[in-house]
Protein backbone atom coordinates (compact mmCIF):
# COMPACT_ATOMS: atom_id res chain seq x y z
CA UNK A 1 0.00 0.00 0.00
CA UNK A 2 1.36 3.40 -0.98
CA UNK A 3 -1.21 5.08 1.29
CA UNK A 4 -1.92 8.70 0.35
CA UNK A 5 0.29 10.18 -2.36
CA UNK A 6 0.54 13.81 -3.43
CA UNK A 7 2.19 15.47 -6.39
CA UNK A 8 4.07 17.68 -6.82
CA UNK A 9 6.13 17.99 -3.61
CA UNK A 10 7.08 21.59 -4.36
CA UNK A 11 5.61 24.19 -6.72
CA UNK A 12 6.24 27.85 -7.45
CA UNK A 13 3.52 29.80 -9.26
CA UNK A 14 3.15 33.35 -10.40
CA UNK A 15 0.12 35.36 -9.38
CA UNK A 16 -2.79 34.57 -11.68
CA UNK A 17 -1.56 31.18 -12.81
CA UNK A 18 -3.69 28.08 -12.31
CA UNK A 19 -2.66 24.58 -11.34
CA UNK A 20 -3.92 21.28 -9.98
CA UNK A 21 -2.54 19.53 -6.93
CA UNK A 22 -2.92 15.80 -7.27
CA UNK A 23 -3.95 13.39 -4.50
CA UNK A 24 -4.47 9.66 -4.71
CA UNK A 25 -5.08 6.88 -2.17
CA UNK A 26 -5.07 3.13 -2.54
CA UNK A 27 -6.91 2.19 0.66
CA UNK A 28 -10.42 2.32 -0.83
CA UNK A 29 -11.33 5.14 1.55
CA UNK A 30 -14.57 6.91 0.81
CA UNK A 31 -13.72 10.10 2.71
CA UNK A 32 -11.05 12.45 1.37
CA UNK A 33 -10.13 15.99 2.29
CA UNK A 34 -7.76 18.86 1.58
CA UNK A 35 -6.15 21.04 4.25
CA UNK A 36 -3.77 23.95 4.20
CA UNK A 37 -1.26 24.52 6.97
CA UNK A 38 0.12 27.97 7.71
CA UNK A 39 2.45 29.03 10.52
CA UNK A 40 0.47 29.88 13.64
CA UNK A 41 -2.84 28.86 12.05
CA UNK A 42 -2.89 25.10 12.31
CA UNK A 43 -4.56 22.85 9.76
CA UNK A 44 -7.60 24.33 8.07
CA UNK A 45 -10.05 22.35 5.94
CA UNK A 46 -10.50 23.53 2.35
CA UNK A 47 -12.83 20.95 0.79
CA UNK A 48 -13.87 17.40 1.51
CA UNK A 49 -15.64 14.51 -0.18
CA UNK A 50 -17.64 11.66 1.35
CA UNK A 51 -17.60 9.61 -1.85
CA UNK A 52 -17.27 9.73 -5.62
CA UNK A 53 -19.38 12.54 -7.05
CA UNK A 54 -19.95 14.21 -3.65
CA UNK A 55 -17.94 17.21 -2.47
CA UNK A 56 -18.50 20.04 0.00
CA UNK A 57 -16.77 23.13 1.31
CA UNK A 58 -14.72 23.35 4.45
CA UNK A 59 -13.55 26.34 6.43
CA UNK A 60 -11.49 28.10 3.71
CA UNK A 61 -12.81 27.13 0.24
CA UNK A 62 -12.46 30.42 -1.65
CA UNK A 63 -10.10 30.24 -4.63
CA UNK A 64 -10.13 26.44 -4.77
CA UNK A 65 -12.16 23.86 -6.68
CA UNK A 66 -12.40 20.11 -6.25
CA UNK A 67 -14.03 17.18 -7.99
CA UNK A 68 -14.22 13.47 -7.17
CA UNK A 69 -14.81 11.28 -10.20
CA UNK A 70 -13.23 8.14 -8.70
CA UNK A 71 -12.77 6.76 -5.17
CA UNK A 72 -9.00 6.94 -5.52
CA UNK A 73 -8.40 10.51 -6.71
CA UNK A 74 -9.25 13.93 -5.27
CA UNK A 75 -7.50 16.78 -7.13
CA UNK A 76 -7.44 20.35 -5.83
CA UNK A 77 -7.51 23.14 -8.39
CA UNK A 78 -6.24 26.64 -7.82
CA UNK A 79 -8.13 28.81 -10.28
CA UNK A 80 -6.04 32.00 -10.19
CA UNK A 81 -3.18 31.79 -7.70
CA UNK A 82 -2.69 34.58 -5.18
CA UNK A 83 0.20 35.18 -2.73
CA UNK A 84 -2.26 34.42 0.11
CA UNK A 85 -2.40 30.85 -1.17
CA UNK A 86 1.27 30.30 -0.34
CA UNK A 87 1.05 27.39 2.08
CA UNK A 88 1.63 23.70 2.62
CA UNK A 89 -1.26 21.60 1.34
CA UNK A 90 -2.14 18.21 2.75
CA UNK A 91 -4.53 15.65 1.38
CA UNK A 92 -6.03 13.07 3.74
CA UNK A 93 -8.31 10.07 3.48
CA UNK A 94 -10.37 8.01 5.89
CA UNK A 95 -12.57 4.98 6.08
CA UNK A 96 -16.02 6.38 6.79
CA UNK A 97 -18.10 3.29 7.51
CA UNK A 98 -18.68 4.23 11.14
CA UNK A 99 -18.63 7.98 10.47
CA UNK A 100 -15.44 8.48 12.52
CA UNK A 101 -12.83 10.03 10.33
CA UNK A 102 -9.43 8.76 11.43
CA UNK A 103 -7.66 10.53 8.64
CA UNK A 104 -4.40 9.43 7.06
CA UNK A 105 -2.36 12.24 5.55
CA UNK A 106 -0.15 12.50 2.50
CA UNK A 107 3.35 14.02 2.58
CA UNK A 108 2.18 17.47 1.49
CA UNK A 109 2.76 19.94 -1.35
CA UNK A 110 4.67 23.12 -0.53
CA UNK A 111 3.29 25.91 -2.74
CA UNK A 112 4.79 29.36 -3.17
CA UNK A 113 2.94 32.06 -5.12
CA UNK A 114 5.03 35.06 -6.13
CA UNK B 1 -18.51 26.68 16.42
CA UNK B 2 -16.12 23.86 17.30
CA UNK B 3 -12.89 25.00 18.93
CA UNK B 4 -9.68 23.27 19.97
CA UNK B 5 -7.00 24.92 22.11
CA UNK B 6 -3.67 23.21 22.78
CA UNK B 7 -1.19 24.12 25.49
CA UNK B 8 1.60 24.77 25.87
CA UNK B 9 2.59 25.98 22.40
CA UNK B 10 6.08 24.63 22.94
CA UNK B 11 7.63 22.32 25.53
CA UNK B 12 11.27 21.44 26.13
CA UNK B 13 12.00 18.35 28.20
CA UNK B 14 15.14 16.58 29.26
CA UNK B 15 15.33 12.98 28.15
CA UNK B 16 13.44 10.91 30.73
CA UNK B 17 11.48 13.88 32.10
CA UNK B 18 7.78 12.95 31.91
CA UNK B 19 5.12 15.56 31.18
CA UNK B 20 1.67 16.14 29.69
CA UNK B 21 0.24 18.08 26.77
CA UNK B 22 -3.24 19.56 27.03
CA UNK B 23 -6.06 19.80 24.48
CA UNK B 24 -9.18 21.72 25.53
CA UNK B 25 -12.17 21.51 23.24
CA UNK B 26 -15.63 22.91 22.67
CA UNK B 27 -17.90 20.88 20.41
CA UNK B 28 -21.61 20.29 20.10
CA UNK B 29 -21.44 16.61 20.99
CA UNK B 30 -18.22 14.69 20.45
CA UNK B 31 -17.95 11.90 17.92
CA UNK B 32 -14.20 11.53 18.28
CA UNK B 33 -11.04 13.25 19.53
CA UNK B 34 -7.85 12.53 17.62
CA UNK B 35 -4.16 12.89 18.37
CA UNK B 36 -1.59 13.18 15.60
CA UNK B 37 2.19 13.52 15.52
CA UNK B 38 3.83 15.70 12.86
CA UNK B 39 7.54 15.68 12.08
CA UNK B 40 9.08 18.66 10.25
CA UNK B 41 8.36 18.57 6.52
CA UNK B 42 6.00 15.59 6.83
CA UNK B 43 2.26 15.02 6.98
CA UNK B 44 0.54 14.35 10.32
CA UNK B 45 0.70 10.76 11.50
CA UNK B 46 -2.33 9.29 13.25
CA UNK B 47 -1.80 8.24 16.88
CA UNK B 48 -5.10 7.77 18.75
CA UNK B 49 -8.86 8.18 18.62
CA UNK B 50 -10.81 8.68 21.86
CA UNK B 51 -14.59 8.48 21.84
CA UNK B 52 -15.93 9.11 25.33
CA UNK B 53 -14.98 10.59 28.69
CA UNK B 54 -12.89 8.25 30.81
CA UNK B 55 -11.34 6.48 27.86
CA UNK B 56 -7.57 5.95 27.75
CA UNK B 57 -5.26 4.65 25.02
CA UNK B 58 -1.55 3.87 25.10
CA UNK B 59 1.21 3.44 22.56
CA UNK B 60 4.79 2.99 23.71
CA UNK B 61 5.64 6.06 25.83
CA UNK B 62 2.41 7.88 24.99
CA UNK B 63 -0.91 7.72 26.82
CA UNK B 64 -3.98 9.71 25.81
CA UNK B 65 -6.88 10.40 28.17
CA UNK B 66 -10.23 12.13 27.69
CA UNK B 67 -12.64 14.08 29.87
CA UNK B 68 -15.76 15.98 28.84
CA UNK B 69 -13.78 19.18 28.27
CA UNK B 70 -10.19 18.20 27.56
CA UNK B 71 -7.73 15.54 26.59
CA UNK B 72 -4.20 14.95 27.80
CA UNK B 73 -1.30 13.33 26.04
CA UNK B 74 1.03 11.99 28.71
CA UNK B 75 4.61 11.31 27.68
CA UNK B 76 6.50 8.99 30.01
CA UNK B 77 10.32 9.00 30.03
CA UNK B 78 10.55 10.69 26.62
CA UNK B 79 13.42 10.11 24.21
CA UNK B 80 14.84 12.54 21.63
CA UNK B 81 12.96 10.68 18.89
CA UNK B 82 9.68 11.78 20.51
CA UNK B 83 10.48 15.34 19.44
CA UNK B 84 7.71 16.48 17.08
CA UNK B 85 4.62 18.66 16.96
CA UNK B 86 1.58 16.97 18.48
CA UNK B 87 -1.81 17.91 17.06
CA UNK B 88 -5.25 17.44 18.58
CA UNK B 89 -8.47 17.44 16.56
CA UNK B 90 -12.18 16.92 17.23
CA UNK B 91 -15.08 15.67 15.15
CA UNK B 92 -18.58 16.73 16.12
CA UNK B 93 -21.40 14.24 16.44
CA UNK B 94 -23.85 16.24 14.37
CA UNK B 95 -24.18 19.21 12.05
CA UNK B 96 -21.59 20.52 9.61
CA UNK B 97 -18.79 19.61 12.02
CA UNK B 98 -19.68 15.93 11.82
CA UNK B 99 -18.09 15.73 8.37
CA UNK B 100 -14.78 17.36 9.26
CA UNK B 101 -12.05 17.60 11.84
CA UNK B 102 -11.25 20.82 13.67
CA UNK B 103 -7.57 20.99 14.58
CA UNK B 104 -5.71 22.81 17.31
CA UNK B 105 -2.49 24.68 16.53
CA UNK B 106 -0.32 22.01 18.08
CA UNK B 107 2.32 21.65 20.78
CA UNK B 108 5.93 21.52 19.62
CA UNK B 109 7.81 19.08 21.83
CA UNK B 110 11.59 19.07 22.01
CA UNK B 111 13.34 16.34 24.01
CA UNK B 112 16.94 17.17 24.86
CA UNK B 113 19.44 14.32 25.32
CSV table of C-alpha atoms in Angstrom, one decimal, chain A residues 31 35 37 40-43 45 48 50 90 99-107, chain B residues 31 34 36 38 41-44 46 49 51 87 91 98-101 103-105:
chain,number,residue,atom,x,y,z
A,31,UNK,CA,-13.7,10.1,2.7
A,35,UNK,CA,-6.1,21.0,4.3
A,37,UNK,CA,-1.3,24.5,7.0
A,40,UNK,CA,0.5,29.9,13.6
A,41,UNK,CA,-2.8,28.9,12.1
A,42,UNK,CA,-2.9,25.1,12.3
A,43,UNK,CA,-4.6,22.9,9.8
A,45,UNK,CA,-10.0,22.4,5.9
A,48,UNK,CA,-13.9,17.4,1.5
A,50,UNK,CA,-17.6,11.7,1.3
A,90,UNK,CA,-2.1,18.2,2.7
A,99,UNK,CA,-18.6,8.0,10.5
A,100,UNK,CA,-15.4,8.5,12.5
A,101,UNK,CA,-12.8,10.0,10.3
A,102,UNK,CA,-9.4,8.8,11.4
A,103,UNK,CA,-7.7,10.5,8.6
A,104,UNK,CA,-4.4,9.4,7.1
A,105,UNK,CA,-2.4,12.2,5.6
A,106,UNK,CA,-0.2,12.5,2.5
A,107,UNK,CA,3.4,14.0,2.6
B,31,UNK,CA,-18.0,11.9,17.9
B,34,UNK,CA,-7.9,12.5,17.6
B,36,UNK,CA,-1.6,13.2,15.6
B,38,UNK,CA,3.8,15.7,12.9
B,41,UNK,CA,8.4,18.6,6.5
B,42,UNK,CA,6.0,15.6,6.8
B,43,UNK,CA,2.3,15.0,7.0
B,44,UNK,CA,0.5,14.4,10.3
B,46,UNK,CA,-2.3,9.3,13.3
B,49,UNK,CA,-8.9,8.2,18.6
B,51,UNK,CA,-14.6,8.5,21.8
B,87,UNK,CA,-1.8,17.9,17.1
B,91,UNK,CA,-15.1,15.7,15.1
B,98,UNK,CA,-19.7,15.9,11.8
B,99,UNK,CA,-18.1,15.7,8.4
B,100,UNK,CA,-14.8,17.4,9.3
B,101,UNK,CA,-12.0,17.6,11.8
B,103,UNK,CA,-7.6,21.0,14.6
B,104,UNK,CA,-5.7,22.8,17.3
B,105,UNK,CA,-2.5,24.7,16.5
